[in-house]
XYZ file of C-alpha atoms in Angstrom:
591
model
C 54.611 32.778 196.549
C 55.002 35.989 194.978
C 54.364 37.492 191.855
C 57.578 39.268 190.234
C 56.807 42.307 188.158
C 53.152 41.934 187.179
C 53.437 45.085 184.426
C 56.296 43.449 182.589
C 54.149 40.007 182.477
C 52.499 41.479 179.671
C 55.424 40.990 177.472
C 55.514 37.922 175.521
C 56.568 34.878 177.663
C 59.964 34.191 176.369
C 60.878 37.808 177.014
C 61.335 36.660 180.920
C 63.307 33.480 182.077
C 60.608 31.287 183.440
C 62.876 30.561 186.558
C 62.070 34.332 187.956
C 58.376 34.112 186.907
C 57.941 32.834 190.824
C 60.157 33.754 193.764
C 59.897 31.389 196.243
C 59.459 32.726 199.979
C 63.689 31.545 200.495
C 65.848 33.673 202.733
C 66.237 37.232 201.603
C 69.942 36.833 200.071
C 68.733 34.314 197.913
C 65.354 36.652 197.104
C 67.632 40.045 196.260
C 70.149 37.781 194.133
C 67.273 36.167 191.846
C 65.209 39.570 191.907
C 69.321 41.073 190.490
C 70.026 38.379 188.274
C 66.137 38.204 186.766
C 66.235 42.724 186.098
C 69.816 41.783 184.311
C 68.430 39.349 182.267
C 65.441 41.660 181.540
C 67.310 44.553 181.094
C 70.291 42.475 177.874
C 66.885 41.021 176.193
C 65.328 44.487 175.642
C 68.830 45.604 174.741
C 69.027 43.326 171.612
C 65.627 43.307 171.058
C 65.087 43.309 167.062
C 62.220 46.092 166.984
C 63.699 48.465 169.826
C 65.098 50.848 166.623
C 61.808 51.187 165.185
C 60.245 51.442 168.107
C 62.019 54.401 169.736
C 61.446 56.155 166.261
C 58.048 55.905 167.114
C 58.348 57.382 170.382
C 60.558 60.176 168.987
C 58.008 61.141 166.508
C 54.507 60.972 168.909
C 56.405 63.355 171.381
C 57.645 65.630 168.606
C 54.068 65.962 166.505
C 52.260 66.028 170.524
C 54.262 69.223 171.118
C 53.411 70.875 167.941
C 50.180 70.254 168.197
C 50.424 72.078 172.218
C 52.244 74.953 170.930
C 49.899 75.266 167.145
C 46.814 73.614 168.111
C 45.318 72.861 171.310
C 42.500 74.875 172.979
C 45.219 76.125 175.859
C 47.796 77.862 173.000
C 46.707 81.169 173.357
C 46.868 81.056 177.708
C 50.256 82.271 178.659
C 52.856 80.582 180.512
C 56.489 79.095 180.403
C 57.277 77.543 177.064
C 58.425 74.585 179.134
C 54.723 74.533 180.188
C 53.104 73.878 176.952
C 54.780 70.745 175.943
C 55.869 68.273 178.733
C 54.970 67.946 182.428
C 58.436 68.769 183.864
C 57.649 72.049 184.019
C 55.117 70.859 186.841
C 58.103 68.612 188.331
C 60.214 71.635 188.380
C 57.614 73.805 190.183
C 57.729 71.332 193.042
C 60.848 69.024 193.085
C 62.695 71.430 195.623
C 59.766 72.699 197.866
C 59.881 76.082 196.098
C 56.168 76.006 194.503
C 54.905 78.742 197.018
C 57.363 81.411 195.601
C 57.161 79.844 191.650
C 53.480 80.405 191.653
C 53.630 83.982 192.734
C 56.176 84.916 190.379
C 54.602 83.375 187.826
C 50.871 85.245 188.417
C 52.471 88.460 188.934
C 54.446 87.664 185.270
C 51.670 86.232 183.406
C 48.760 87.150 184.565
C 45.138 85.652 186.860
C 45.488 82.261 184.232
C 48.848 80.994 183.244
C 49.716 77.013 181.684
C 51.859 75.192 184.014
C 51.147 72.293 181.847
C 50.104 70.802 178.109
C 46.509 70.298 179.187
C 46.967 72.357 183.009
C 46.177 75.974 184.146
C 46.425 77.417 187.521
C 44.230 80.840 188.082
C 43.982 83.532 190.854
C 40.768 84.866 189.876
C 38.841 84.789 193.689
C 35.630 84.857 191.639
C 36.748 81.011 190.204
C 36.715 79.821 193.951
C 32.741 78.963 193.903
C 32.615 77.613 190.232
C 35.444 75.613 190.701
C 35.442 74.293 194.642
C 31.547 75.255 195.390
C 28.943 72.667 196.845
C 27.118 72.315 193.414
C 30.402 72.621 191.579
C 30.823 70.312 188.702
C 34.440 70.735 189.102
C 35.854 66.938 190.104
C 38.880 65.270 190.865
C 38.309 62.962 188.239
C 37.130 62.564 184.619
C 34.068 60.026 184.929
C 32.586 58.286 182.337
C 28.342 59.281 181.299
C 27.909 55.891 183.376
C 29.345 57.507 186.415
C 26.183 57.449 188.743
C 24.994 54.111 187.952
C 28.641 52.789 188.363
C 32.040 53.094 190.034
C 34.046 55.442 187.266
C 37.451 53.767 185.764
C 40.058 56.970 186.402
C 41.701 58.218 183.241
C 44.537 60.034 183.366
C 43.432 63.398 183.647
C 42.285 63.825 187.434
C 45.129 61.347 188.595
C 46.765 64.486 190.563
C 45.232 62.751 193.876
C 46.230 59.425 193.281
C 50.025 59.545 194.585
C 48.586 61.057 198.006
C 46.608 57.326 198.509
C 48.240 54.470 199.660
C 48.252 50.278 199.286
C 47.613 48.232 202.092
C 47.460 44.762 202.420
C 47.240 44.598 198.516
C 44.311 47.123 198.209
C 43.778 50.860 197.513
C 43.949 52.649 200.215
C 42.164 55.991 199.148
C 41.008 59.183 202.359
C 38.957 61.635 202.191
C 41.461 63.919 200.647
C 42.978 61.193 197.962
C 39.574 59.839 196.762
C 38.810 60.979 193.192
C 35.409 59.350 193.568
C 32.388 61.988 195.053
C 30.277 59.277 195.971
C 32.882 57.570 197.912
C 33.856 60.506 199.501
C 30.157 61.277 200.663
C 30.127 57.738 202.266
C 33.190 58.482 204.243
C 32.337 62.012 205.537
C 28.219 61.949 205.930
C 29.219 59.343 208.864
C 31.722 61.398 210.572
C 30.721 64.882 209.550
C 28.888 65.731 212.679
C 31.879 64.489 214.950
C 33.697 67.476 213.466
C 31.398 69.559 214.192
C 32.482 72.739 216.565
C 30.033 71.161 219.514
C 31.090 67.823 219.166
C 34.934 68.739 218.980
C 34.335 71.196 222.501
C 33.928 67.977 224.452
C 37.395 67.663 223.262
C 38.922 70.796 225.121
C 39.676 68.986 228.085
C 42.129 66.396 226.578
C 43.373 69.736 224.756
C 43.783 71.374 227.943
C 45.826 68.413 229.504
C 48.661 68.872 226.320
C 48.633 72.283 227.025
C 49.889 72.329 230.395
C 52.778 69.542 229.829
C 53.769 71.959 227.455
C 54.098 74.911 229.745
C 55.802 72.972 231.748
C 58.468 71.721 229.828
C 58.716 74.915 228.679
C 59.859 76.416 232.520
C 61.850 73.256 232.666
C 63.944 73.913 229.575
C 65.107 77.052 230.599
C 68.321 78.035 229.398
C 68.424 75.374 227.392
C 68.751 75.170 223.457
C 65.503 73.618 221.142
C 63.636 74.096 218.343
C 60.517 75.618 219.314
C 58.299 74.954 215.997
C 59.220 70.852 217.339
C 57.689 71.745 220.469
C 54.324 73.008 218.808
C 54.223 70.430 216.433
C 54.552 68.091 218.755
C 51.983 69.704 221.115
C 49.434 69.190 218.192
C 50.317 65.946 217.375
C 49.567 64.649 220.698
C 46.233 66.577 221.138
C 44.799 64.847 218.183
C 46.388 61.317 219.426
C 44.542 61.992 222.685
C 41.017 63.721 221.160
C 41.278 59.832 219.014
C 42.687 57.766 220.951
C 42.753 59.119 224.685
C 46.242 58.253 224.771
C 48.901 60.649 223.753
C 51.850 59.141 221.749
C 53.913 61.052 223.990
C 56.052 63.346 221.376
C 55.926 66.036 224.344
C 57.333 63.366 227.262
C 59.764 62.296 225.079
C 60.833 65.039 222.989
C 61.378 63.152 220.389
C 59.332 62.222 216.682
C 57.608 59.372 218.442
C 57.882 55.939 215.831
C 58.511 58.753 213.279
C 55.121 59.121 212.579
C 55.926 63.084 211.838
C 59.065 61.789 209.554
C 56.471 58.976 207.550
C 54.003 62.146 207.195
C 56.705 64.180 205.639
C 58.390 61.769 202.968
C 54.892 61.132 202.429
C 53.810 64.220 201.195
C 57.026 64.736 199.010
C 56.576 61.136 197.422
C 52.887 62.681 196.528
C 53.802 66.011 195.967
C 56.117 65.114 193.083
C 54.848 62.273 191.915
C 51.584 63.524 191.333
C 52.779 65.821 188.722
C 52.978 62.780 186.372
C 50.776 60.716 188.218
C 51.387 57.588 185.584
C 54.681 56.644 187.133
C 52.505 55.982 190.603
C 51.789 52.235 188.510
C 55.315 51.647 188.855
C 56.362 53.022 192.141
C 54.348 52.906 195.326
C 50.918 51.119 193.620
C 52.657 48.239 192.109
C 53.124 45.700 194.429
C 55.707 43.899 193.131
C 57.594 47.031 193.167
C 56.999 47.366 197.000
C 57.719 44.060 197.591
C 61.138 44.655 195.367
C 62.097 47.542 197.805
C 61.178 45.404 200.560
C 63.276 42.680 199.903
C 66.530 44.795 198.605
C 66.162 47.520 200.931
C 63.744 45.732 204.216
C 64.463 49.183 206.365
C 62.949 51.700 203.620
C 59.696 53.036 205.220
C 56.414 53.023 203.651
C 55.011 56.017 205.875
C 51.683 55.861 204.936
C 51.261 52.341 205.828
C 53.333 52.791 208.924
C 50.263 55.527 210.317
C 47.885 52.857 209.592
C 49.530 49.862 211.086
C 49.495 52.908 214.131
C 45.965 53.110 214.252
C 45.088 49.286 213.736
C 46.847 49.060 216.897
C 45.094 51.701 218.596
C 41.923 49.717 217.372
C 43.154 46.581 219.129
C 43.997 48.500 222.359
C 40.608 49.749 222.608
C 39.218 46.260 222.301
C 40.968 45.078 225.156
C 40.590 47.720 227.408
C 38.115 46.899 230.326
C 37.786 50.700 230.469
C 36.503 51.753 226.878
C 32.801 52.131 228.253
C 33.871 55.363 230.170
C 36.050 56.684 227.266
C 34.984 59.573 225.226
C 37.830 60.328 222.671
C 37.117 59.550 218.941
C 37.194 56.330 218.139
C 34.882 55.338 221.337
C 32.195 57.771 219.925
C 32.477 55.846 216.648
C 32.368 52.745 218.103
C 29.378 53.769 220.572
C 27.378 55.157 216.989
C 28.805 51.156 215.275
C 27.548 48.953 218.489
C 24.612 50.934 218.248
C 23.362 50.217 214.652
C 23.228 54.450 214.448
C 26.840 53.958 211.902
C 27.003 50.700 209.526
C 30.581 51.833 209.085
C 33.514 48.854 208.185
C 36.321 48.056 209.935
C 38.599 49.440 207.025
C 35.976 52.202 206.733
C 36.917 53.182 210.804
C 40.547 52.580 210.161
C 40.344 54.794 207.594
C 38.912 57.937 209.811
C 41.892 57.135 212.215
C 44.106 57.244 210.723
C 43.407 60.313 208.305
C 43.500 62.021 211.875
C 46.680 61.528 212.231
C 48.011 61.901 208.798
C 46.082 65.479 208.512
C 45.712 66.504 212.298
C 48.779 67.408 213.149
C 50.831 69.428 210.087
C 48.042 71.915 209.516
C 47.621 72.663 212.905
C 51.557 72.824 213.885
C 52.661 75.002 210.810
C 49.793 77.504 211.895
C 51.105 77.836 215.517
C 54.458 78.367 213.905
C 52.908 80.826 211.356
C 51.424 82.983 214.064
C 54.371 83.061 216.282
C 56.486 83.884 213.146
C 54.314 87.158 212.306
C 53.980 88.257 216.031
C 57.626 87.962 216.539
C 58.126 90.107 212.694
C 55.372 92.473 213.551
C 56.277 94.092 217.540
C 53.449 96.751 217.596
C 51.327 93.976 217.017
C 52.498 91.242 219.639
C 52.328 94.364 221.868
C 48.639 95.296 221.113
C 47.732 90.893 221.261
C 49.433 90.799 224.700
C 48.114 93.726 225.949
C 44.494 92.361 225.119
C 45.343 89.075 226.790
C 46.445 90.890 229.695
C 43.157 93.301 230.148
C 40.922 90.024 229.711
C 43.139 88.272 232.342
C 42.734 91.529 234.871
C 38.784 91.104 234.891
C 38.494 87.457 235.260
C 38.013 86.440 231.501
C 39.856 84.042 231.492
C 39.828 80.463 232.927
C 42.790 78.637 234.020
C 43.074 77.523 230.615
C 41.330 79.681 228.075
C 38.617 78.042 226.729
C 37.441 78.238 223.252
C 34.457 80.148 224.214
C 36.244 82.516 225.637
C 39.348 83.062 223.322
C 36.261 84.035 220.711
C 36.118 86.950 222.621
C 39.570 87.920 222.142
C 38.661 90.489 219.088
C 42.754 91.062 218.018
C 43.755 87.367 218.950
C 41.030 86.148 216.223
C 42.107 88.737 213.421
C 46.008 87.629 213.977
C 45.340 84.473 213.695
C 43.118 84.377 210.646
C 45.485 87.132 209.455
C 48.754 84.489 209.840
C 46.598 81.951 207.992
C 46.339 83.791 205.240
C 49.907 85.064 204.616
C 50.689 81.421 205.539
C 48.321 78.698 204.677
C 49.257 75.341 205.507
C 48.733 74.066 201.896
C 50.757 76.457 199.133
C 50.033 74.476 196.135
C 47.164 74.258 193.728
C 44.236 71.766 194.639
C 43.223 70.203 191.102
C 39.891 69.692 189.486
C 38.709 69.214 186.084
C 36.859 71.064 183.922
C 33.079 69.093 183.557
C 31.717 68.595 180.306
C 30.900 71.964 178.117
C 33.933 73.969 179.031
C 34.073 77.091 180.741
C 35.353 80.539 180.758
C 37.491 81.589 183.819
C 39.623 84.601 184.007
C 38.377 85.543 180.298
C 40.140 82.397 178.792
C 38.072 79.769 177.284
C 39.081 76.043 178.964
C 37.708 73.281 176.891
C 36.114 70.309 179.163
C 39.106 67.636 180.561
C 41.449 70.532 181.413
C 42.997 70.584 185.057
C 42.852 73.619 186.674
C 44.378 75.222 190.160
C 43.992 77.188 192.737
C 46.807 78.111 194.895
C 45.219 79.715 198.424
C 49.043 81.342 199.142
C 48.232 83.072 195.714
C 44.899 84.176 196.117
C 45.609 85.551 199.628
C 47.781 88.081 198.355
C 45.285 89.288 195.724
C 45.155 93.129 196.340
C 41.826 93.613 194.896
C 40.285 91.752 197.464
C 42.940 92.309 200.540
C 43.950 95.713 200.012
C 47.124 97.053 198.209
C 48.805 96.111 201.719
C 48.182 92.073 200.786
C 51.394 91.298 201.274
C 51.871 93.034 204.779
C 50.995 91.240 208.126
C 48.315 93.550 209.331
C 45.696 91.623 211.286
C 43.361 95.216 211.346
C 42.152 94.427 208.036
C 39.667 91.960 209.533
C 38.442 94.480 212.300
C 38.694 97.477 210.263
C 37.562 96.486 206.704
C 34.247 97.745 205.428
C 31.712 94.870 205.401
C 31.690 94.366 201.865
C 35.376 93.539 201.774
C 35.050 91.396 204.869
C 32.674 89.056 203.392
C 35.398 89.183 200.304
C 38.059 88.018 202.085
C 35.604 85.828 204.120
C 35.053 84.091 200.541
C 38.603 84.092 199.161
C 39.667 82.343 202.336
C 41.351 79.501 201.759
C 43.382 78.075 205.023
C 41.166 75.305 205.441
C 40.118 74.606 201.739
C 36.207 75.202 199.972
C 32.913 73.834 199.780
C 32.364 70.635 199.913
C 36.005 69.586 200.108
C 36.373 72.013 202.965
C 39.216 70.071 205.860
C 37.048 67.806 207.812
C 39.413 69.061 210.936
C 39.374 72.657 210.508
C 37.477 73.160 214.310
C 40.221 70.966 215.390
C 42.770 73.285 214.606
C 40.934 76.280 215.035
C 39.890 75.227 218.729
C 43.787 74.581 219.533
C 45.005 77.220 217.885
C 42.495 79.520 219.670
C 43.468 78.238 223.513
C 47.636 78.000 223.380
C 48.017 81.335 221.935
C 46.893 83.020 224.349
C 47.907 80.439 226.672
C 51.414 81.031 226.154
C 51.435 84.740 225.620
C 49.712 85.042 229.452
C 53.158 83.250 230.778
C 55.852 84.145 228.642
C 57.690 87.247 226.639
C 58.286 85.767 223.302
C 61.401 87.573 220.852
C 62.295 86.524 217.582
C 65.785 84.256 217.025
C 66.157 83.649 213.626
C 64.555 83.598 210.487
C 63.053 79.927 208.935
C 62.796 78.058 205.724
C 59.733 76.975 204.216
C 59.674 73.757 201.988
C 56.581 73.467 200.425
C 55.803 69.447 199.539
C 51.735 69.586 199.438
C 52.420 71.244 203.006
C 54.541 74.427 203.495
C 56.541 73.531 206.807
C 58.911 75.830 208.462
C 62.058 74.168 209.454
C 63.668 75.177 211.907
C 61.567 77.938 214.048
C 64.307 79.447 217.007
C 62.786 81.123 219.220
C 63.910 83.462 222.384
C 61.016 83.185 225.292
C 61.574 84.555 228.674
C 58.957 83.848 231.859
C 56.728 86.976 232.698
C 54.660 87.485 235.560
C 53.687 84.886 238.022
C 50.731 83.839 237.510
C 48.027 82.083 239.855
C 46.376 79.673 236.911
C 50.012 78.217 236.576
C 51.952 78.203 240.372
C 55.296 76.537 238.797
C 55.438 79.472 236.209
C 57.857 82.014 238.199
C 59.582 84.804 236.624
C 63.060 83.247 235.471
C 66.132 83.443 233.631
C 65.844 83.714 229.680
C 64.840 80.531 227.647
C 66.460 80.407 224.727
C 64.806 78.314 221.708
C 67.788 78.646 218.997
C 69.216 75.489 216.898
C 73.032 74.825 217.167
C 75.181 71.718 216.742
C 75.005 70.432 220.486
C 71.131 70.375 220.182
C 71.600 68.445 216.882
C 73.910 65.429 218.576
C 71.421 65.588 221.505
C 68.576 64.759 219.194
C 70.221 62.523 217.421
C 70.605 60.161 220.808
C 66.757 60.565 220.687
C 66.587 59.138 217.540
């Protein structure tokens, strides 16, 4: 039996035919007819109900003396911003709805100034100095508005921290809240104390070999696609996806073998993040949309084929679970889960079930995107910037002439590529994977940022893409790709921009699997580079929803010298990674 519409249950009885109170589990024609005929019925009562007139007066008026009092009275008046802004949340909406925030929030820093209202009780700043109050270790700064009770009890969320909310999930009739969506600090701590040293640089270096393995299918479809048309950002996405499937799982999905978005896992991901991304700017209609289960269960039965991507990448890793289980093998395994499992079987971890699940699949749901729209980031800038793809692949070469190098660059060694690590960090920065403010609230007090005053329960931002092209900090060059500023900078403005950093996030919120990405990132770069003569295509599109993809990435690549680490790789005819119409139909047979 199933429960129709809990929300609207709290009207009085009579307000819903008792016949649609229960759907019975019949076949689905019957379900979507009574679940039709009930939301009619519904929909004539409130039509001719008696006190709807007086009622929607009511409404008119609290949303008429609410934005007065924005514009006359509240603390936030005197902080600049859209007029939009100051009054109603679709300003927010309208910031995001189209993937455009990245540009908005530039424009509107460079118009109003290092604080600026993007909502009634909202403010995003670009001050680098509010990085440590607001994202530090000992920051007060939350996700949430708690309660006094907080530490002696699980907080009830108010409205005002609900930003993070849209990004969870519901499975099997619970919250389903990560490491990123959790509001709660304490709950947080329990998830990553566990894990934490799993992420660590020397744990994730046991990993290179599994790394190592992706890298070199890669290379090889990439001499066996010569000539032929594809997007190459695909191919790096891709690439990551299935290191971080094998560094979990020791099992690669096989995006890579098949060329293809593999159970479109990387399609869930992205509707995903624009379900959270707008949503999240009026984080109340969650209730009635992906939390409410009687909603889900509504889209279910009228529309059984609409995806719920977030529980799709869990169902993903469940499986996984189950696979391990039965493997006769697992002893000798060494990829993520089997360490977990070693530290559970062991009494070292008293982590859950759901608790493990949970790490999984946040693996896949973060370990992928950030790392594949950096490769695409740094490819972009090399191929816009010739002087300095020249002076990368001429460092790559020298290494390579006195033995530097390993068959496949290891991360130890790619540290010692000076140039490779300043255009990398260098790409980051002009293109962070996240290019939209990370909320927190304002603790109890108030405090001053920027020189404006913001009274305790305001929300305030930080948008990395926005602080990285702060010119006191980065030079009045911020906006150029020039990857000397990390080399060349006096050390004072290194450790600066070594503080307004923000690729990976700050403090205690920092990415969990930043050395993931940073170890991959560091070995196919200059992986690729050794075997191929890369030229730019195209230009891309970003669409910024939470994360700011590229879509699509063409790409021109042509085979260089033979090399010994890599017999198959022989000097051949051009590859050409452009998107046309042909290489459209041919994915869509794929898919």
């Amino acid at each position: 039996m199933v429960l129709w519409l809990p929300r609207i249950a709290a009207l009085p009885e009579h307000c819903v035919p008792h016949k649609y109170h229960v759907l019975p589990h019949t076949s689905n024609t019957i379900n979507t007819m009574a679940a039709s005929s009930a939301l009619a019925e519904l929909f004539h009562y409130v039509r001719h109900w008696p006190w709807l007139p007086a009622l929607s007066g009511l409404l008119v008026t609290y949303f008429v003396l609410d934005a007065l009092y924005q514009v006359f009275l509240s603390p936030l008046r005197k902080i600049p911003g859209p007029w939009l802004a100051r009054v109603s949340r679709l300003y927010k909406v309208w910031r995001v709805y189209d993937g455009g925030v990245h540009h908005k929030d530039i424009a509107a820093h460079q118009k109003y100034g290092s604080a600026i209202r993007v909502g009634p009780s909202h403010v995003t700043v670009s001050d680098p100095a509010a990085i440590p109050l607001i994202f530090g270790i000992s920051s007060k700064f939350l996700k949430v508005i708690t309660p006094p009770s907080f530490i002696k009890a699980v907080p009830e969320m108010t409205e005002q921290g609900d930003f993070y909310k849209p990004f969870g999930a519901r499975y099997e009739g619970t919250p389903w809240d990560t490491m990123f969506s959790t509001r709660d600090p304490f709950y947080h701590r329990s998830l990553k104390v566990p894990v934490s040293q799993k992420f660590s640089m020397t744990s994730i270096r046991q990993f290179e070999p599994m790394a190592d393995e992706c890298a070199e299918m890669f290379l090889a479809a990439m001499q066996e696609l010569e000539g032929q048309t594809i997007d190459f950002g695909s191919w790096l996405q891709w690439y990551a996806f299935d290191v971080i499937a094998a560094m979990t799982f020791q099992a690669r999905f096989g995006f890579m073998e098949k060329r293809t978005d593999v159970h479109g896992m990387i399609g869930a991901i992205e509707k995903a993040t624009v379900y959270g991304t707008v949503i999240s700017q009026v984080p109340a209609l969650h209730a009635w949309l992906l939390e409410n289960d009687a909603v889900l269960w509504l889209v279910k039965k009228l529309a059984p084929n609409t995806p719920n991507p977030l529980v799709h990448i869990i169902d993903i890793a469940k499986r996984e679970i189950e696979r391990y289980e039965s493997d006769q093998k697992r002893g000798a395994r060494t990829d993520f889960l089997a360490l977990l499992q070693a530290d559970i079987n062991s009494g070292k971890n008293k982590m859950t079930d759901r608790e493990l699940l949970n790490h999984l699949s946040n693996n896949l749901l973060a370990g992928s995107d950030t790392t594949g729209i950096s490769l695409r980031s740094i490819f972009y800038y090399l191929m816009r910037n010739p002087s300095t793809y020249r002076k990368l692949v001429a460092e790559i070469d020298e290494a390579d002439a006195k033995g530097a190098l390993s068959e496949y660059v290891t991360y130890a060694e790619c540290l010692q590529l000076q140039y490779l690590q300043a255009v990398i960090k260098e790409a980051l920065r002009l293109h962070p994977a996240v290019q939209m403010p990370l909320e927190r609230i304002v603790p109890e007090g108030g405090v001053t940022v920027c020189k404006v005053y913001l009274p305790a329960g305001t929300t305030v931002g930080v948008n990395p893409l926005v602080i990285h092209h702060n010119t006191d900090v980065f030079g009045a060059d911020a906006d150029k790709f020039r990857p000397e500023r990390w080399i060349e900078s006096p050390e004072a403005q290194l450790k600066a921009m070594e503080r307004s950093f923000l690729a990976f996030g700050h403090g205690s919120r920092t990415c969990i699997g930043k050395n993931i990405s940073i170890l991959e990132m560091g070995k196919l770069v200059p992986q690729i580079l050794r075997h191929f003569d890369v030229e730019w295509a195209s230009d891309w599109k970003v669409h910024t929803y939470f994360f700011a993809k590229q879509n699509p990435q063409p790409q021109l690549l042509k085979p260089v010298r033979p090399r010994t680490c890599l017999p198959m790789l022989e000097p051949s005819a051009k590859l050409i990674f452009a998107r046309s119409a042909a290489h459209d139909r041919e994915h869509a047979t794929w898919r």
